[in-house]
Short mmCIF file of C-alpha atoms in Angstrom, two decimals:
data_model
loop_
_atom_site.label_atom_id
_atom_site.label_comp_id
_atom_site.label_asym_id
_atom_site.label_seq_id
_atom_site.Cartn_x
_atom_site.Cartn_y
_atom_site.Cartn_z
CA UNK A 1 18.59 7.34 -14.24
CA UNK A 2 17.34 10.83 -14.21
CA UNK A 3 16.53 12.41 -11.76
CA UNK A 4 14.56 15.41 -12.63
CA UNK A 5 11.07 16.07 -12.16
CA UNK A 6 8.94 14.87 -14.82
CA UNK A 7 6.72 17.44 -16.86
CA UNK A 8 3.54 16.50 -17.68
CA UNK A 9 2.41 17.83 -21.36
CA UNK A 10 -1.12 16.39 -21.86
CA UNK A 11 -3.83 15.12 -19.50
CA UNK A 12 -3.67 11.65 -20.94
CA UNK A 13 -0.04 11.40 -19.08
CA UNK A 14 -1.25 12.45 -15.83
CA UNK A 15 -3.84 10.09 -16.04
CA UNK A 16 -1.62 6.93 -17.20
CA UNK A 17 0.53 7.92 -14.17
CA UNK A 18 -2.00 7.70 -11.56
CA UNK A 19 -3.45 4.27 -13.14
CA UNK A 20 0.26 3.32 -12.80
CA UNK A 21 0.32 4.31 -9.68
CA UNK A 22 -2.68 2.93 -8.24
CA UNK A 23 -2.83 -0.69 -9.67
CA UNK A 24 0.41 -0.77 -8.65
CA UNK A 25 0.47 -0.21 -5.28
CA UNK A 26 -2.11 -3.21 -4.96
CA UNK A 27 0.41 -5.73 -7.72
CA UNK A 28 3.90 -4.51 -5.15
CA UNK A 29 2.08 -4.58 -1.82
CA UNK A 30 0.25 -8.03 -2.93
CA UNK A 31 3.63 -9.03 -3.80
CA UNK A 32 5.14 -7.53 -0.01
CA UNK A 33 2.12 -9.62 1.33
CA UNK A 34 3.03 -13.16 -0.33
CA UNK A 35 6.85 -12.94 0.55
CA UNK A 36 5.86 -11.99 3.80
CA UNK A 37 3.71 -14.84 4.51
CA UNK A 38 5.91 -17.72 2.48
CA UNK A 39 9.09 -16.09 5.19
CA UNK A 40 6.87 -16.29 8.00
CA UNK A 41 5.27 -19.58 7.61
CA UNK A 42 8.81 -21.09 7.04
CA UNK A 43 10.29 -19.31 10.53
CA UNK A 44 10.75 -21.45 13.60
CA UNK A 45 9.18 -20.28 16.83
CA UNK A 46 12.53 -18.69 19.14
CA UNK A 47 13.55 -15.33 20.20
CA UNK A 48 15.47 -14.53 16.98
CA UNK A 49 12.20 -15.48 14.50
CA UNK A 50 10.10 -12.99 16.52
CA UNK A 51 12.57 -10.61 15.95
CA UNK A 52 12.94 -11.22 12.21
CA UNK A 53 8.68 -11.24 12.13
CA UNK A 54 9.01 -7.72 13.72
CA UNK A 55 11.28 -6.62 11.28
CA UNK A 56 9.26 -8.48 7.71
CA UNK A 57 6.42 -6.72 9.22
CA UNK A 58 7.57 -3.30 9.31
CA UNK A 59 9.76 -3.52 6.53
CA UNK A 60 6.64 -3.05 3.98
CA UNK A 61 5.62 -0.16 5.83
CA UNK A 62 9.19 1.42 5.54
CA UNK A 63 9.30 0.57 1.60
CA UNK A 64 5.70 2.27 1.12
CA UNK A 65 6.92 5.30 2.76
CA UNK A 66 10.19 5.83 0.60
CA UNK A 67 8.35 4.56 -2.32
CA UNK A 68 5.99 7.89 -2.07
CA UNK A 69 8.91 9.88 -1.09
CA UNK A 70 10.77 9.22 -3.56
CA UNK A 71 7.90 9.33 -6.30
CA UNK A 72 6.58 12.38 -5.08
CA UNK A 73 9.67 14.12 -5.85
CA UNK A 74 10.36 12.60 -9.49
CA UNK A 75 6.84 11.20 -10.84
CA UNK A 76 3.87 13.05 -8.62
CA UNK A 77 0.71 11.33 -10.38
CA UNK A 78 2.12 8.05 -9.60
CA UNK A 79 3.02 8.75 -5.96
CA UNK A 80 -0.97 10.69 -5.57
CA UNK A 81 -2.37 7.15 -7.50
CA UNK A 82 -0.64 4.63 -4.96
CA UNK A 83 -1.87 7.46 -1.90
CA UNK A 84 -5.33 7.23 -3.53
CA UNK A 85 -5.06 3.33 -3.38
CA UNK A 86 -3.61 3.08 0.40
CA UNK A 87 -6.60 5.38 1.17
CA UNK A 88 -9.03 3.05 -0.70
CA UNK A 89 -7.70 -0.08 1.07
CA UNK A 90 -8.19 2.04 4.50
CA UNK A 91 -11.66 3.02 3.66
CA UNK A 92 -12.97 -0.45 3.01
CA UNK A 93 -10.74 -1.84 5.78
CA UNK A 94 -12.95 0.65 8.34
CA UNK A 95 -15.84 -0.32 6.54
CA UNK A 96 -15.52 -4.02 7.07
CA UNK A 97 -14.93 -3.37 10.71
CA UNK A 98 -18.06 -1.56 10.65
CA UNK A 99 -19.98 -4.29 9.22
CA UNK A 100 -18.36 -7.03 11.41
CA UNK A 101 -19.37 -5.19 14.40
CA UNK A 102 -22.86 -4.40 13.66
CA UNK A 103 -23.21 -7.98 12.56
CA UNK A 104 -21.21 -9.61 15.26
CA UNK A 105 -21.63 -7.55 18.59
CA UNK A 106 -25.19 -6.55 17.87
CA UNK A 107 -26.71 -10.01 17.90
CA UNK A 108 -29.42 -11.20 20.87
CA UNK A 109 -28.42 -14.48 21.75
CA UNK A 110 -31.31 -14.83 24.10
#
């Protein structure tokens, strides 16, 4: 594999990299999600399956975090397109809780 930091010649590149690197962030983290859930659901309840949740929990996180390492060193559009998608997901995650709240805790019940 080579290691070297990839040069970028025409625009069109940069922007195939960040497409890359954005719908795939969603397709490997909608992937993290399934396995994570199928492991989960299949778990018994004891001490040693909350430990193992802990640890299929955080593991994503861990992979995510290497992932953009490691991209942002050899392929830099793809690493900025999967940063571009966490910080979608974040925004609309904040937004939701917005909504809910106005909806939910802003209601008269009387």
């Amino acid at each position: 594999m080579n290691f070297t930091r990839k040069e970028y010649t025409t625009r069109n590149e940069k922007i195939l990299d960040f497409v890359i690197g954005f719908v795939g962030w969603y397709l490997v983290n909608g992937l993290f999600y399934g396995c994570t859930v199928t492991l989960l659901s299949q778990a018994s309840n004891g001490i040693d399956s909350n430990m193992s949740a802990l640890i299929l929990l955080a593991l994503p996180l861990l992979i995510n975090i290497g992932a953009l390492v490691g991209l942002g060193m050899w392929r830099r559009w793809i690493a900025l397109g999967a940063l571009a998608a966490f910080g979608a997901a974040l925004a609309l995650v904040l937004l939701l809780g917005i909504l809910i709240y106005a909806v939910c805790f802003n209601m008269n019940f009387s």
